[in-house]
Amino acid sequence: MKKERLEKLYDGIAKLTRDPYITGDGNANAKVLLIGEAPGAREIELGKPFVGQAGKVLDEFLSVLEIQRKDIFITNVVKARPFKINKRTGQKINRPPTQIEIDAFSGILNKEIDIICPKIIVTLGNTPLRYIMNDNTLTIGNMHGELLEKDNLSIMPLYHPAAIIYNQNLREIYLADLNKLKQVINNI
Ligand code: URA
């Protein structure tokens, strides 16, 4: 039922962008909804969220939580890849999504949340944290690991897994946050 509703919802994405896009993926009946920022090149290529480098880190951390991907649902705020062209190489490189891009996909994300109706939303990085809390002044550096509430939803903000690739000092903090999340999940 939820799966069919999501499929119908995703049929509408083609109207929002001419770029290739990916949808959310996973168990539509999950208690845990993970929200990332936007897909990168690998995600667009393979058609699923978090299957590139950041996805590898995510998988490692999910194993700490003793959670399998098939038990959760993963999506992104923006469903197409935000990119710019590197002037020197001519290659596409990732960039953070603009507010216009975030707004364009907001209806889809809101409906995904509505359909899945998770017990807890885990936001990865600044973009989904700010979107869900409707507050662009928040930073993940200040909010990570704090259990929040918004519109009757429980929210746990975590660093984006890519942040750990670039800053190994965050690993310990990330593990501590994950342990908190594990306890929360075990109690829902
Ligand atoms: N980073 C994200 O935020 N989402 C993905 O799907 C992949 C990398």
Short mmCIF file of C-alpha atoms and ligand atoms in Angstrom, two decimals:
data_model
loop_
_atom_site.label_atom_id
_atom_site.label_comp_id
_atom_site.label_asym_id
_atom_site.label_seq_id
_atom_site.Cartn_x
_atom_site.Cartn_y
_atom_site.Cartn_z
CA MET A 1 0.00 0.00 0.00
CA LYS A 2 2.68 2.51 1.06
CA LYS A 3 4.89 1.18 -1.72
CA GLU A 4 2.22 1.86 -4.34
CA ARG A 5 1.59 5.34 -2.94
CA LEU A 6 5.31 6.11 -3.17
CA GLU A 7 5.50 4.82 -6.74
CA LYS A 8 2.63 7.08 -7.70
CA LEU A 9 4.30 10.02 -5.96
CA TYR A 10 7.60 9.38 -7.75
CA ASP A 11 5.85 9.40 -11.13
CA GLY A 12 5.44 13.16 -10.55
CA ILE A 13 9.18 13.91 -10.21
CA ALA A 14 9.75 13.99 -13.97
CA LYS A 15 7.66 17.17 -14.07
CA LEU A 16 10.04 18.90 -11.64
CA THR A 17 13.37 18.45 -13.41
CA ARG A 18 14.87 17.73 -16.80
CA ASP A 19 17.97 16.28 -15.14
CA PRO A 20 18.31 12.61 -14.24
CA TYR A 21 17.02 11.97 -10.72
CA ILE A 22 16.71 9.21 -8.15
CA THR A 23 13.87 8.43 -5.78
CA GLY A 24 13.93 7.22 -2.20
CA ASP A 25 14.71 3.55 -1.66
CA GLY A 26 14.13 0.90 0.96
CA ASN A 27 11.39 -0.43 3.16
CA ALA A 28 8.28 1.73 2.86
CA ASN A 29 7.07 0.32 6.20
CA ALA A 30 10.29 1.26 8.00
CA LYS A 31 10.29 2.91 11.41
CA VAL A 32 13.48 4.77 10.52
CA LEU A 33 13.71 7.29 7.68
CA LEU A 34 17.16 8.55 6.72
CA ILE A 35 17.32 11.79 4.77
CA GLY A 36 20.46 12.89 2.93
CA GLU A 37 21.17 16.01 0.91
CA ALA A 38 21.21 15.06 -2.79
CA PRO A 39 22.59 12.31 -5.01
CA GLY A 40 26.11 12.40 -6.45
CA ALA A 41 27.31 10.95 -9.76
CA ARG A 42 27.38 7.35 -8.56
CA GLU A 43 23.86 7.53 -7.14
CA ILE A 44 22.52 8.87 -10.45
CA GLU A 45 24.42 6.17 -12.31
CA LEU A 46 23.06 3.34 -10.15
CA GLY A 47 19.66 4.89 -9.44
CA LYS A 48 19.80 4.60 -5.63
CA PRO A 49 20.70 6.89 -2.72
CA PHE A 50 24.03 6.49 -0.91
CA VAL A 51 25.74 3.95 -3.12
CA GLY A 52 28.97 5.94 -3.68
CA GLN A 53 31.77 6.74 -1.25
CA ALA A 54 29.49 8.32 1.35
CA GLY A 55 27.28 5.23 1.05
CA LYS A 56 30.17 2.99 2.04
CA VAL A 57 30.66 5.02 5.21
CA LEU A 58 26.92 4.94 5.82
CA ASP A 59 26.89 1.13 5.49
CA GLU A 60 29.73 0.86 7.98
CA PHE A 61 27.78 2.90 10.49
CA LEU A 62 24.52 1.07 9.87
CA SER A 63 26.36 -2.09 10.82
CA VAL A 64 27.21 -0.43 14.17
CA LEU A 65 23.49 0.09 14.65
CA GLU A 66 22.89 -3.52 13.61
CA ILE A 67 20.48 -2.19 11.03
CA GLN A 68 20.23 -3.45 7.47
CA ARG A 69 19.35 -1.23 4.55
CA LYS A 70 16.33 -3.38 3.81
CA ASP A 71 14.87 -2.39 7.20
CA ILE A 72 15.03 1.37 6.67
CA PHE A 73 14.02 3.90 4.04
CA ILE A 74 16.59 6.31 2.61
CA THR A 75 15.89 9.41 0.58
CA ASN A 76 17.31 12.85 -0.20
CA VAL A 77 15.99 16.40 0.08
CA VAL A 78 16.90 17.04 -3.58
CA LYS A 79 16.42 14.17 -6.00
CA ALA A 80 18.66 15.36 -8.88
CA ARG A 81 22.42 15.91 -8.69
CA PRO A 82 23.41 19.54 -7.99
CA PHE A 83 26.59 20.11 -9.99
CA LYS A 84 28.81 22.77 -11.47
CA ILE A 85 31.42 22.48 -14.17
CA ASN A 86 35.06 22.55 -13.14
CA LYS A 87 36.52 25.21 -15.46
CA ARG A 88 39.92 23.53 -15.63
CA THR A 89 38.82 19.95 -16.33
CA GLY A 90 35.37 20.54 -17.81
CA GLN A 91 34.08 17.82 -15.47
CA LYS A 92 30.89 17.97 -13.40
CA ILE A 93 31.56 18.47 -9.70
CA ASN A 94 29.10 18.30 -6.82
CA ARG A 95 27.89 21.44 -5.07
CA PRO A 96 25.38 21.98 -2.26
CA PRO A 97 21.78 22.39 -3.48
CA THR A 98 20.39 25.91 -3.77
CA GLN A 99 17.29 27.02 -1.88
CA ILE A 100 15.42 27.00 -5.21
CA GLU A 101 16.33 23.34 -5.75
CA ILE A 102 15.37 22.48 -2.18
CA ASP A 103 12.01 24.23 -2.58
CA ALA A 104 11.37 22.52 -5.92
CA PHE A 105 11.58 19.06 -4.35
CA SER A 106 10.02 19.93 -1.00
CA GLY A 107 6.54 18.72 -1.96
CA ILE A 108 7.91 15.28 -2.83
CA LEU A 109 9.86 14.99 0.43
CA ASN A 110 6.89 16.11 2.53
CA LYS A 111 4.71 13.48 0.90
CA GLU A 112 7.38 10.79 1.34
CA ILE A 113 7.42 11.57 5.06
CA ASP A 114 3.64 11.50 5.13
CA ILE A 115 3.42 8.13 3.40
CA ILE A 116 6.21 6.40 5.31
CA CYS A 117 5.14 7.94 8.61
CA PRO A 118 8.38 6.95 10.36
CA LYS A 119 8.89 6.72 14.12
CA ILE A 120 12.14 8.61 13.73
CA ILE A 121 13.79 10.71 11.04
CA VAL A 122 17.58 10.71 10.89
CA THR A 123 18.93 13.73 9.03
CA LEU A 124 22.41 13.51 7.52
CA GLY A 125 24.23 16.85 7.41
CA ASN A 126 23.01 20.45 7.35
CA THR A 127 20.61 20.42 4.41
CA PRO A 128 18.03 17.92 5.70
CA LEU A 129 18.38 19.21 9.29
CA ARG A 130 17.56 22.77 8.22
CA TYR A 131 14.78 21.62 5.95
CA ILE A 132 13.04 19.43 8.51
CA MET A 133 13.41 21.93 11.35
CA ASN A 134 12.50 24.80 9.01
CA ASP A 135 15.44 26.81 10.33
CA ASN A 136 18.36 27.74 8.10
CA THR A 137 20.40 29.04 11.05
CA LEU A 138 20.94 25.54 12.49
CA THR A 139 24.30 23.83 12.04
CA ILE A 140 25.01 20.15 12.34
CA GLY A 141 28.11 20.97 14.40
CA ASN A 142 25.79 22.28 17.14
CA MET A 143 22.87 19.90 16.76
CA HIS A 144 24.36 16.47 16.04
CA GLY A 145 23.24 13.67 18.34
CA GLU A 146 20.43 15.71 19.95
CA LEU A 147 17.00 14.16 19.85
CA LEU A 148 14.66 16.87 18.50
CA GLU A 149 10.94 17.13 17.91
CA LYS A 150 9.10 18.95 15.16
CA ASP A 151 5.41 18.60 14.25
CA ASN A 152 5.12 15.39 16.30
CA LEU A 153 8.10 13.84 14.53
CA SER A 154 11.24 12.66 16.34
CA ILE A 155 14.39 13.85 14.62
CA MET A 156 17.99 12.78 15.22
CA PRO A 157 20.51 14.91 13.34
CA LEU A 158 23.77 13.19 12.42
CA TYR A 159 26.79 14.42 10.52
CA HIS A 160 26.73 13.60 6.84
CA PRO A 161 28.77 10.41 6.28
CA ALA A 162 30.93 12.29 3.72
CA ALA A 163 32.05 14.60 6.56
CA ILE A 164 33.76 11.63 8.20
CA ILE A 165 35.69 10.90 5.00
CA TYR A 166 37.14 14.42 5.07
CA ASN A 167 37.57 14.70 8.83
CA GLN A 168 38.55 11.48 10.57
CA ASN A 169 38.42 13.31 13.94
CA LEU A 170 34.63 13.16 13.65
CA ARG A 171 34.63 9.36 13.74
CA GLU A 172 34.50 9.09 17.55
CA ILE A 173 31.76 11.73 17.78
CA TYR A 174 29.82 9.95 15.06
CA LEU A 175 30.07 6.65 16.89
CA ALA A 176 28.84 8.27 20.12
CA ASP A 177 25.87 9.80 18.24
CA LEU A 178 25.10 6.44 16.66
CA ASN A 179 25.05 4.78 20.04
CA LYS A 180 22.51 7.35 21.21
CA LEU A 181 20.46 6.71 18.09
CA LYS A 182 20.66 2.97 18.69
CA GLN A 183 19.14 3.41 22.13
CA VAL A 184 16.39 5.63 20.77
CA ILE A 185 15.58 3.14 18.01
CA ASN A 186 15.51 0.25 20.48
CA ASN A 187 12.89 2.12 22.50
CA ILE A 188 10.47 2.90 19.66
N1 URA B 1 25.10 12.17 -0.38
C1 URA B 1 23.80 12.39 -0.13
O1 URA B 1 23.45 13.31 0.61
N2 URA B 1 22.91 11.59 -0.68
C2 URA B 1 23.24 10.57 -1.47
O2 URA B 1 22.35 9.86 -1.94
C3 URA B 1 24.61 10.35 -1.71
C4 URA B 1 25.53 11.17 -1.17
#
